[in-house]
Short mmCIF file of C-alpha atoms in Angstrom, two decimals:
data_model
loop_
_atom_site.label_atom_id
_atom_site.label_comp_id
_atom_site.label_asym_id
_atom_site.label_seq_id
_atom_site.Cartn_x
_atom_site.Cartn_y
_atom_site.Cartn_z
CA MET X 19 112.41 145.46 63.05
CA SER X 20 111.37 142.85 60.33
CA ILE X 21 108.40 140.76 60.66
CA SER X 22 110.15 137.63 60.99
CA HIS X 23 112.08 138.66 63.70
CA THR X 24 109.44 139.90 65.80
CA HIS X 25 107.47 136.66 65.22
CA THR X 26 110.79 134.76 65.92
CA ALA X 27 110.89 136.42 69.34
CA HIS X 28 107.23 136.15 69.97
CA SER X 29 107.62 132.54 69.14
CA ALA X 30 110.89 132.35 71.89
CA THR X 31 108.37 134.01 74.63
CA LEU X 32 105.77 131.67 73.88
CA ALA X 33 108.05 128.95 74.51
CA GLN X 34 109.58 130.45 77.84
CA ARG X 35 105.72 131.03 78.90
CA ALA X 36 104.99 127.35 78.43
CA ALA X 37 108.13 125.87 79.68
CA PRO X 38 106.91 125.37 83.04
CA ARG X 39 104.00 124.39 82.33
CA LEU X 40 105.40 121.62 80.47
CA MET X 41 107.86 120.80 83.22
CA VAL X 42 104.71 120.33 85.60
CA GLU X 43 103.20 118.10 82.90
CA GLU X 44 106.45 116.11 82.42
CA GLY X 45 106.69 115.75 86.44
CA GLN X 46 102.91 114.58 86.60
CA SER X 47 104.06 111.91 83.96
CA LEU X 48 106.98 111.08 85.72
CA LEU X 49 105.07 110.22 88.76
CA ARG X 50 101.91 108.48 87.24
CA LEU X 51 104.86 105.81 86.01
CA ALA X 52 106.85 105.60 88.83
CA ALA X 53 104.86 105.07 91.60
CA PRO X 54 103.11 101.52 90.40
CA ILE X 55 106.91 100.43 89.19
CA MET X 56 108.26 101.57 92.55
CA LEU X 57 105.05 99.15 94.45
CA ILE X 58 105.83 96.46 91.72
CA ALA X 59 109.81 96.44 93.55
CA LEU X 60 108.43 96.49 96.93
CA VAL X 61 106.00 93.61 96.40
CA ASN X 62 109.00 91.66 94.76
CA MET X 63 111.05 92.56 98.07
CA GLY X 64 108.15 91.39 100.14
CA MET X 65 107.88 88.09 98.22
CA SER X 66 111.48 87.73 98.87
CA ILE X 67 111.35 88.69 102.47
CA THR X 68 108.37 85.74 103.11
CA ASP X 69 110.73 83.39 101.19
CA THR X 70 113.66 84.08 103.64
CA ALA X 71 110.92 84.45 107.18
CA MET X 72 109.25 81.23 106.62
CA VAL X 73 112.59 79.35 105.70
CA SER X 74 114.04 80.78 108.60
CA ALA X 75 111.09 79.86 111.07
CA LEU X 76 110.64 76.36 110.05
CA PHE X 77 114.24 75.00 109.28
CA GLY X 78 116.52 77.50 111.39
CA ALA X 79 119.86 79.47 110.03
CA GLN X 80 121.43 76.58 108.28
CA ALA X 81 118.71 75.80 106.07
CA LEU X 82 118.36 79.90 105.16
CA ALA X 83 122.17 79.82 104.85
CA ALA X 84 121.97 76.91 102.06
CA VAL X 85 119.49 78.49 100.26
CA ALA X 86 120.80 81.88 100.40
CA VAL X 87 123.58 80.76 98.24
CA GLY X 88 121.85 79.96 95.30
CA SER X 89 119.41 82.86 95.77
CA ASP X 90 122.19 85.27 95.61
CA LEU X 91 123.67 83.53 92.36
CA TYR X 92 120.06 83.54 90.58
CA SER X 93 119.64 87.48 92.01
CA ILE X 94 122.57 88.21 90.30
CA LEU X 95 122.18 86.48 86.70
CA PHE X 96 118.27 87.65 86.94
CA TYR X 97 119.53 91.24 87.31
CA LEU X 98 121.85 90.75 83.99
CA GLY X 99 118.88 89.28 82.06
CA ALA X 100 116.69 92.07 83.21
CA GLY X 101 119.16 94.82 82.53
CA VAL X 102 119.46 93.64 78.74
CA LEU X 103 115.81 93.36 78.32
CA GLY X 104 115.42 97.20 79.35
CA GLY X 105 117.34 97.54 75.91
CA LEU X 106 113.98 96.88 74.56
CA VAL X 107 112.51 100.46 76.32
CA PRO X 108 113.71 102.52 73.30
CA PHE X 109 112.58 100.78 70.31
CA TYR X 110 109.22 99.31 71.93
CA THR X 111 108.27 103.14 73.28
CA ALA X 112 109.08 104.76 69.61
CA ALA X 113 107.08 101.82 68.27
CA VAL X 114 104.23 103.00 70.76
CA VAL X 115 104.56 106.59 70.06
CA ARG X 116 104.29 106.01 66.54
CA VAL X 117 101.14 103.66 66.72
CA ASP X 118 103.11 101.24 64.83
CA LEU X 119 101.39 97.53 65.99
CA ILE X 120 103.55 95.48 63.51
CA GLU X 121 106.51 96.96 65.12
CA ARG X 122 105.71 96.30 68.38
CA LEU X 123 105.16 93.10 67.95
CA ARG X 124 108.70 92.95 66.09
CA VAL X 125 110.06 94.27 69.30
CA GLU X 126 108.36 91.99 71.33
CA ARG X 127 109.26 89.05 69.41
CA ILE X 128 113.13 90.29 69.42
CA GLY X 129 112.74 90.11 73.26
CA ARG X 130 111.64 86.61 73.26
CA MET X 131 114.62 85.70 71.16
CA VAL X 132 116.66 87.42 73.84
CA VAL X 133 114.85 85.99 76.67
CA LEU X 134 115.46 82.57 74.95
CA GLY X 135 119.08 83.40 74.70
CA LEU X 136 119.87 84.41 78.15
CA GLY X 137 117.58 81.48 79.27
CA VAL X 138 120.29 78.89 77.39
CA LEU X 139 123.55 80.58 78.93
CA LEU X 140 122.11 81.44 82.65
CA VAL X 141 119.86 78.41 83.36
CA PRO X 142 122.62 75.91 83.13
CA LEU X 143 124.80 77.91 84.99
CA VAL X 144 122.42 78.33 88.03
CA TRP X 145 121.69 74.53 87.66
CA THR X 146 125.29 73.75 88.02
CA SER X 147 126.09 75.73 90.66
CA PRO X 148 126.48 73.63 93.55
CA ASP X 149 129.52 71.68 91.51
CA TRP X 150 131.62 74.52 90.60
CA LEU X 151 130.98 76.87 93.18
CA SER X 152 132.54 74.50 95.71
CA LEU X 153 135.63 74.73 93.67
CA LEU X 154 135.70 78.72 94.69
CA GLY X 155 135.78 77.52 98.31
CA LEU X 156 132.55 77.42 99.45
CA ASP X 157 131.35 74.94 101.94
CA PRO X 158 130.10 71.78 99.59
CA ALA X 159 127.88 70.74 102.69
CA LEU X 160 126.17 73.81 102.52
CA LEU X 161 126.18 73.75 98.70
CA HIS X 162 124.42 70.28 98.87
CA GLU X 163 122.07 70.97 101.33
CA GLY X 164 120.64 73.55 99.31
CA ARG X 165 120.96 71.85 95.86
CA GLY X 166 117.39 71.31 95.47
CA TYR X 167 116.35 74.83 95.86
CA THR X 168 119.04 75.90 93.72
CA ARG X 169 117.85 73.74 91.01
CA ALA X 170 114.64 74.99 91.45
CA MET X 171 115.53 78.68 90.64
CA ALA X 172 117.71 77.68 87.85
CA LEU X 173 114.15 76.69 86.50
CA THR X 174 112.81 80.00 87.66
CA LEU X 175 115.34 81.87 85.82
CA LEU X 176 113.29 81.42 82.30
CA PRO X 177 109.69 82.45 83.50
CA MET X 178 111.13 85.21 85.39
CA LEU X 179 112.85 86.44 82.45
CA GLY X 180 109.64 86.37 80.32
CA VAL X 181 107.92 88.11 83.26
CA MET X 182 110.61 90.84 83.11
CA LEU X 183 110.17 91.07 79.36
CA TYR X 184 106.46 92.03 79.47
CA ARG X 185 107.21 93.77 82.65
CA THR X 186 109.56 96.08 80.32
CA ILE X 187 107.16 96.13 77.39
CA LEU X 188 104.12 97.37 79.90
CA THR X 189 106.48 99.71 81.29
CA ALA X 190 107.54 101.08 77.79
CA ALA X 191 103.89 101.32 77.14
CA GLU X 192 103.50 103.77 80.31
CA LYS X 193 100.94 100.42 81.59
CA PRO X 194 102.74 99.60 84.25
CA LYS X 195 99.43 99.31 86.86
CA VAL X 196 98.72 96.22 84.61
CA PHE X 197 101.72 94.47 85.85
CA LEU X 198 101.43 95.49 89.57
CA LYS X 199 97.73 93.96 89.54
CA VAL X 200 99.55 90.49 88.64
CA THR X 201 101.97 91.03 91.23
CA LEU X 202 99.84 91.91 93.89
CA ALA X 203 97.86 88.81 93.07
CA MET X 204 100.72 86.24 93.10
CA LEU X 205 102.03 87.72 97.13
CA PRO X 206 99.43 86.06 98.93
CA LEU X 207 99.63 82.96 96.55
CA ASN X 208 103.73 82.86 96.91
CA ALA X 209 103.37 82.71 100.83
CA ALA X 210 100.27 79.70 100.57
CA LEU X 211 102.27 77.83 98.39
CA ASN X 212 105.65 78.12 100.64
CA TRP X 213 103.58 76.59 103.30
CA VAL X 214 102.19 73.58 101.36
CA LEU X 215 105.27 72.87 99.87
CA MET X 216 107.74 73.04 102.43
CA VAL X 217 105.60 71.51 105.06
CA GLY X 218 103.12 69.08 103.18
CA ALA X 219 99.70 69.11 102.94
CA GLY X 220 97.45 65.79 101.95
CA PRO X 221 98.77 64.19 98.84
CA ILE X 222 101.95 67.08 98.34
CA PRO X 223 104.63 65.81 99.97
CA ALA X 224 107.21 68.02 102.29
CA PHE X 225 110.15 69.32 99.97
CA GLY X 226 111.72 71.75 102.98
CA PRO X 227 113.26 74.37 101.95
CA ALA X 228 113.43 73.34 98.31
CA GLY X 229 109.59 73.68 98.62
CA ALA X 230 110.05 78.10 98.70
CA GLY X 231 111.77 77.26 95.05
CA TYR X 232 109.48 75.43 93.70
CA SER X 233 106.65 77.94 95.07
CA THR X 234 108.49 80.46 93.13
CA LEU X 235 108.59 78.40 90.08
CA ILE X 236 104.84 78.01 89.73
CA VAL X 237 104.43 81.65 90.79
CA ALA X 238 106.78 82.71 88.29
CA THR X 239 105.03 80.50 85.33
CA ALA X 240 101.41 81.71 86.29
CA SER X 241 102.69 85.73 85.99
CA LEU X 242 104.31 84.83 82.80
CA VAL X 243 100.95 82.84 81.47
CA ILE X 244 98.61 85.58 82.57
CA LEU X 245 100.86 88.48 81.10
CA VAL X 246 101.03 86.73 77.49
CA LEU X 247 97.32 86.55 77.66
CA VAL X 248 96.95 90.11 78.58
CA ALA X 249 99.14 90.98 75.77
CA ARG X 250 97.38 88.68 73.24
CA ASN X 251 94.52 90.18 74.06
CA ALA X 252 95.60 93.61 73.61
CA THR X 253 96.90 93.01 70.47
CA GLY X 254 93.91 90.65 69.01
CA ARG X 255 94.38 89.25 65.80
CA TYR X 256 97.35 90.98 65.10
CA SER X 257 99.35 88.65 67.34
CA LEU X 258 99.76 86.23 64.50
CA LEU X 259 102.11 88.29 62.79
CA SER X 260 104.64 88.09 65.50
CA SER X 261 105.67 84.97 64.42
CA SER X 262 108.05 84.12 62.33
CA PRO X 263 110.29 81.72 60.28
CA TRP X 264 113.64 83.68 61.10
CA VAL X 265 115.59 85.16 63.77
CA ASP X 266 116.19 89.03 63.49
CA TRP X 267 119.42 89.03 64.00
CA ALA X 268 120.13 92.61 63.12
CA GLY X 269 117.35 93.50 65.50
CA MET X 270 118.86 91.21 68.45
CA ALA X 271 122.27 92.99 67.75
CA ALA X 272 120.74 96.63 68.04
CA VAL X 273 118.65 95.75 71.60
CA LEU X 274 121.81 94.17 72.88
CA ARG X 275 123.91 96.90 72.10
CA VAL X 276 121.65 98.87 74.27
CA GLY X 277 120.70 96.47 76.79
CA LEU X 278 124.05 94.53 77.60
CA PRO X 279 125.40 97.74 78.89
CA ILE X 280 122.72 97.88 81.26
CA GLY X 281 122.90 94.54 82.60
CA ILE X 282 126.54 95.19 83.18
CA ALA X 283 125.72 98.29 84.93
CA THR X 284 123.09 97.02 86.80
CA VAL X 285 125.55 93.77 88.07
CA ALA X 286 128.03 95.96 88.99
CA GLU X 287 125.97 97.67 91.40
CA VAL X 288 124.07 95.28 92.90
CA GLY X 289 127.59 93.11 93.16
CA ILE X 290 129.45 95.68 95.29
CA PHE X 291 126.54 95.53 97.80
CA LEU X 292 127.00 91.92 97.68
CA GLY X 293 130.72 92.11 98.17
CA ALA X 294 130.43 94.26 100.87
CA THR X 295 127.86 92.10 102.72
CA ILE X 296 130.59 88.79 102.19
CA TYR X 297 133.52 91.18 103.05
CA ALA X 298 131.16 92.36 106.06
CA ALA X 299 130.79 88.94 107.34
CA THR X 300 134.71 88.36 108.25
CA LEU X 301 133.99 91.37 110.58
CA SER X 302 132.66 91.46 114.01
CA ALA X 303 128.92 90.45 114.81
CA ALA X 304 128.09 94.13 115.65
CA ASP X 305 129.47 95.12 112.36
CA VAL X 306 127.49 92.21 110.54
CA ALA X 307 123.86 93.21 112.60
CA ALA X 308 124.65 96.71 111.46
CA HIS X 309 125.39 96.49 107.86
CA THR X 310 122.38 93.62 107.45
CA LEU X 311 119.95 96.27 108.77
CA THR X 312 121.47 99.04 106.56
CA LEU X 313 121.48 96.78 103.73
CA ARG X 314 117.74 96.17 104.00
CA THR X 315 116.91 99.58 104.69
CA ALA X 316 118.56 100.68 101.45
CA GLY X 317 116.97 98.25 99.35
CA VAL X 318 113.13 99.69 100.35
CA ALA X 319 114.99 103.05 100.07
CA TYR X 320 116.50 102.40 96.56
CA ALA X 321 113.04 101.82 95.12
CA VAL X 322 112.39 105.28 94.77
CA PRO X 323 115.08 106.39 92.56
CA ALA X 324 115.25 102.99 90.36
CA ALA X 325 111.58 103.83 89.62
CA LEU X 326 112.25 107.43 88.54
CA LEU X 327 115.27 105.78 86.75
CA GLN X 328 112.78 103.88 84.94
CA ALA X 329 110.27 106.15 84.34
CA SER X 330 112.84 108.88 83.40
CA MET X 331 114.22 106.57 80.45
CA VAL X 332 110.61 105.91 79.06
CA ARG X 333 109.89 109.34 79.28
CA MET X 334 113.04 110.47 77.41
CA ALA X 335 112.55 107.81 74.76
CA ARG X 336 109.11 109.29 74.08
CA ALA X 337 110.81 112.72 73.87
CA HIS X 338 113.47 111.20 71.65
CA THR X 339 111.36 109.75 68.90
CA LEU X 340 109.01 112.86 68.81
CA GLY X 341 112.28 114.75 68.78
CA ASP X 342 110.72 117.48 70.39
CA LEU X 343 113.50 119.56 72.38
CA ALA X 344 111.01 121.49 74.46
CA MET X 345 109.67 118.30 75.97
CA GLN X 346 113.36 116.26 76.09
CA ARG X 347 114.45 119.31 78.61
CA ALA X 348 111.05 119.42 80.40
CA VAL X 349 112.02 115.56 80.87
CA THR X 350 115.28 116.23 81.81
CA LEU X 351 114.65 119.25 84.50
CA SER X 352 111.52 117.35 86.24
CA SER X 353 113.55 113.97 86.59
CA LEU X 354 116.39 115.73 88.20
CA VAL X 355 114.45 118.15 90.48
CA LEU X 356 112.12 115.11 91.35
CA SER X 357 115.03 112.74 92.03
CA LEU X 358 116.31 115.59 94.41
CA GLY X 359 113.21 116.18 95.97
CA PHE X 360 112.75 112.63 96.99
CA GLY X 361 116.43 112.03 97.66
CA LEU X 362 115.72 114.99 100.12
CA VAL X 363 112.90 113.30 101.80
CA ILE X 364 114.57 110.12 102.43
CA CYS X 365 117.86 111.53 103.63
CA LEU X 366 115.73 113.52 106.60
CA ALA X 367 113.87 110.69 107.49
CA LEU X 368 116.87 108.46 107.86
CA VAL X 369 118.77 111.01 109.42
CA ILE X 370 115.71 111.86 112.03
CA GLY X 371 114.86 108.19 112.15
CA ALA X 372 118.32 106.53 112.44
CA GLY X 373 118.64 106.46 116.17
CA PRO X 374 114.96 104.98 116.82
CA LEU X 375 115.42 102.38 113.97
CA ALA X 376 118.61 101.11 115.28
CA HIS X 377 117.63 101.17 118.80
CA GLY X 378 114.23 99.55 118.39
CA PHE X 379 115.59 96.75 115.79
CA PHE X 380 118.11 95.35 118.32
CA ASP X 381 117.98 94.04 121.76
CA SER X 382 119.24 95.53 124.92
CA SER X 383 122.24 93.24 125.43
CA ALA X 384 125.32 94.39 124.77
CA ALA X 385 125.92 93.19 121.48
CA GLY X 386 122.44 94.82 120.47
CA ILE X 387 123.68 97.96 122.07
CA ALA X 388 126.76 97.79 120.36
CA ALA X 389 125.35 97.11 116.86
CA ALA X 390 122.41 99.72 117.31
CA GLY X 391 125.28 102.20 117.83
CA LEU X 392 126.87 100.82 114.36
CA ALA X 393 123.70 100.76 112.75
CA ALA X 394 122.65 104.29 113.64
CA GLY X 395 125.63 105.93 111.87
CA LEU X 396 125.46 103.58 109.06
CA LEU X 397 121.68 104.82 108.40
CA ILE X 398 122.54 108.30 108.26
CA LEU X 399 125.07 107.84 105.92
CA LEU X 400 122.83 105.64 103.62
CA GLY X 401 120.56 108.76 104.00
CA VAL X 402 123.74 110.99 102.58
CA MET X 403 124.09 108.07 99.66
CA GLU X 404 120.28 108.13 98.91
CA LEU X 405 120.17 112.49 98.59
CA ILE X 406 123.38 111.37 95.96
CA VAL X 407 121.93 108.46 94.20
CA GLY X 408 118.89 110.15 93.06
CA PRO X 409 120.14 112.44 90.37
CA GLY X 410 122.65 110.01 88.99
CA SER X 411 120.12 107.38 88.50
CA ALA X 412 117.81 109.91 86.98
CA ALA X 413 120.64 111.08 84.58
CA ALA X 414 121.39 107.43 83.74
CA GLY X 415 118.22 106.79 82.93
CA LEU X 416 117.92 109.86 80.89
CA LEU X 417 120.81 108.42 78.70
CA ARG X 418 119.37 105.25 78.29
CA GLY X 419 116.33 106.67 76.89
CA ARG X 420 118.47 108.22 74.06
CA LYS X 421 120.37 105.00 73.77
CA LEU X 422 123.65 106.25 75.67
CA THR X 423 123.94 103.10 77.83
CA ARG X 424 128.18 102.24 77.53
CA ALA X 425 128.93 105.68 79.11
CA PRO X 426 127.03 105.06 82.55
CA MET X 427 128.34 101.45 82.60
CA VAL X 428 131.58 102.50 82.21
CA TYR X 429 131.04 105.10 85.41
CA GLY X 430 129.62 102.71 87.20
CA LEU X 431 132.45 100.26 87.25
CA ILE X 432 135.04 103.11 87.82
CA GLY X 433 133.06 104.64 90.35
CA HIS X 434 131.59 101.10 91.95
CA TRP X 435 135.06 99.12 92.05
CA ALA X 436 137.71 100.88 90.97
CA VAL X 437 137.39 103.74 93.41
CA GLY X 438 134.90 102.64 95.83
CA ALA X 439 135.78 99.28 96.92
CA PRO X 440 139.34 100.09 97.27
CA ILE X 441 138.28 102.97 99.82
CA ALA X 442 135.81 100.70 101.60
CA ILE X 443 139.00 98.10 102.69
CA TYR X 444 141.58 100.58 102.86
CA LEU X 445 139.34 102.58 105.44
CA CYS X 446 138.23 99.24 107.07
CA GLU X 447 141.41 97.35 107.33
CA VAL X 448 144.28 100.18 107.28
CA GLN X 449 142.01 103.15 109.54
CA GLY X 450 140.35 100.87 111.33
CA LEU X 451 136.95 101.98 110.72
CA GLY X 452 135.24 98.45 110.02
CA ILE X 453 131.79 98.84 108.23
CA THR X 454 131.49 102.35 108.93
CA GLY X 455 134.39 102.26 106.41
CA VAL X 456 133.04 100.35 104.22
CA TRP X 457 130.05 102.07 103.76
CA ILE X 458 132.18 105.49 103.35
CA GLY X 459 133.41 103.65 100.47
CA LEU X 460 130.68 102.48 98.97
CA SER X 461 129.11 106.68 99.37
CA ALA X 462 132.06 107.47 97.65
CA GLY X 463 131.93 105.10 94.35
CA THR X 464 128.37 106.33 94.61
CA LEU X 465 129.18 110.08 94.36
CA LEU X 466 131.56 109.27 92.03
CA THR X 467 129.25 107.81 89.67
CA THR X 468 126.53 109.98 90.26
CA VAL X 469 129.09 113.20 89.29
CA LEU X 470 130.68 111.64 85.90
CA THR X 471 127.13 110.18 84.69
CA LEU X 472 125.61 113.90 84.90
CA TRP X 473 128.59 115.32 83.35
CA ARG X 474 127.76 113.05 80.59
CA LEU X 475 124.22 114.24 80.50
CA PHE X 476 125.10 117.93 80.29
CA ALA X 477 128.27 117.69 78.10
CA GLY X 478 125.77 115.51 75.46
CA ARG X 479 123.74 118.19 75.44
CA VAL X 480 126.49 120.86 74.58
CA LEU X 481 128.17 118.98 71.91
CA VAL X 482 124.37 117.84 70.54
CA ALA X 483 124.05 121.71 70.43
CA ALA X 484 127.09 122.70 68.58
CA ALA X 485 126.69 119.47 66.08
CA ASN X 486 123.10 121.49 65.30
CA ALA X 487 124.71 124.83 64.88
CA ARG X 488 127.16 123.40 62.41
CA THR X 489 124.77 121.33 60.36
CA GLY X 490 121.76 124.04 60.76
CA THR X 491 119.53 121.17 61.72
CA ASN X 492 117.16 121.23 65.19
CA SER X 493 117.24 117.42 65.63
CA PRO X 494 118.78 116.59 68.91
CA PHE X 495 120.08 113.05 67.93
CA LEU X 496 120.94 112.92 64.48
CA GLY X 497 120.85 109.66 62.51
CA ASP X 498 118.64 107.73 64.88
CA SER X 499 115.18 106.65 63.95
CA GLY X 500 114.51 105.08 66.89
CA SER X 501 113.85 101.70 65.44
CA VAL X 502 115.39 98.31 65.56
CA PRO X 503 116.97 97.62 62.09
CA ASN X 504 114.66 95.49 59.80
CA THR X 505 116.37 92.75 58.48
CA ALA X 506 113.51 92.22 55.91
CA ALA X 507 114.13 95.47 54.56
CA ASN X 508 117.56 95.33 54.55
CA ARG X 509 117.12 92.43 52.38
CA SER X 510 115.19 93.60 49.85
#
């Protein structure tokens, strides 16, 4: 046996022994990153619940319905913008890994340009929505009543996209705890401002339900100012280099190629549940009540796979930049194992707690008992869905970390809308399963999306390995530097 062969075999053995340890280390890194991201999502959800509860308690169901229209439209467009900004993650992570401060500032500047572009497009859309939504059949009186809140949310969209920019940057730099601290500080401020602006205090007039929108605008602006100051403090005097007289069109195009499919995929996923809510409103009161409880529970449960998706994206982007095959394998396996583990825990919790939660949530009237019976079945179905969605979300995050975002977008559109929605309508209307049929359809769409995304993840690895074998290289991502194109360099 040759010395070189012996050395190669010894190196391979050492790599195999190190693989479990590397996987454990990556699992720990994923958890450290995902935990604050999950808490941020839950705190933001707490703000939304606070707004809803206060408007309902102070002004009644009619006012809540009036502000819900503007809130839902704002949410859809915000998720679109947040997804687009997610395209910054692999580029910013690459700059962090290379300890390239100038590149970090350039990516941040590109992010600000994206935020301004999104604001120009989306803010007028929300501001004018009370006028054009009436053309789609919505109640004009309801839209008029919620006009003040809707316009406040339109103005909120720009600072919130700015907040999302810095949340994305902090996550890419694996420092989400900074954002978590800011978000936690804003939670009591949001509740206090809601009360003051809705009912008035001293010289401050009462703005009614619109006060919740003004409160959100103030909180978003305050959060943005704090995050900008934090970012400037971190970069020091070098922040002056982030200003430039020219627009980095090439850099923006690179980010949008990655981010726009993420935004569309996010809207497709959020939109199918919003569509289910609108559709459920045409069913019985028990169906609507059961769906509402299940959807609220789903929002809490989904915080875990959503956090793991973002953490997987960042860690894969880091491994991508380093060109470390062992690290990429460890990130992939750790992400999938953690997603399956958490999915199983959530599934068991929902299956065991479905009955008590459903019956504890509704009263003992005939309508309440009927809603509880439906909700118990839906919560079990939600548990199964959470077991399915975890690996799919992790796989999507891993692909996004490699800047592969179009395939997951297509799979989401196919799974949720081309397959899941028709199945839901068929089972509800033709088979008479009501809201249970709707959730079976949602689960089927989620399953197909997960299967296709996992297939793309592992099929891509096989294709890359074959390409490496043909070219004699060991690079997992040929021809991809991980950097946005530098327009100045291209011009020279």
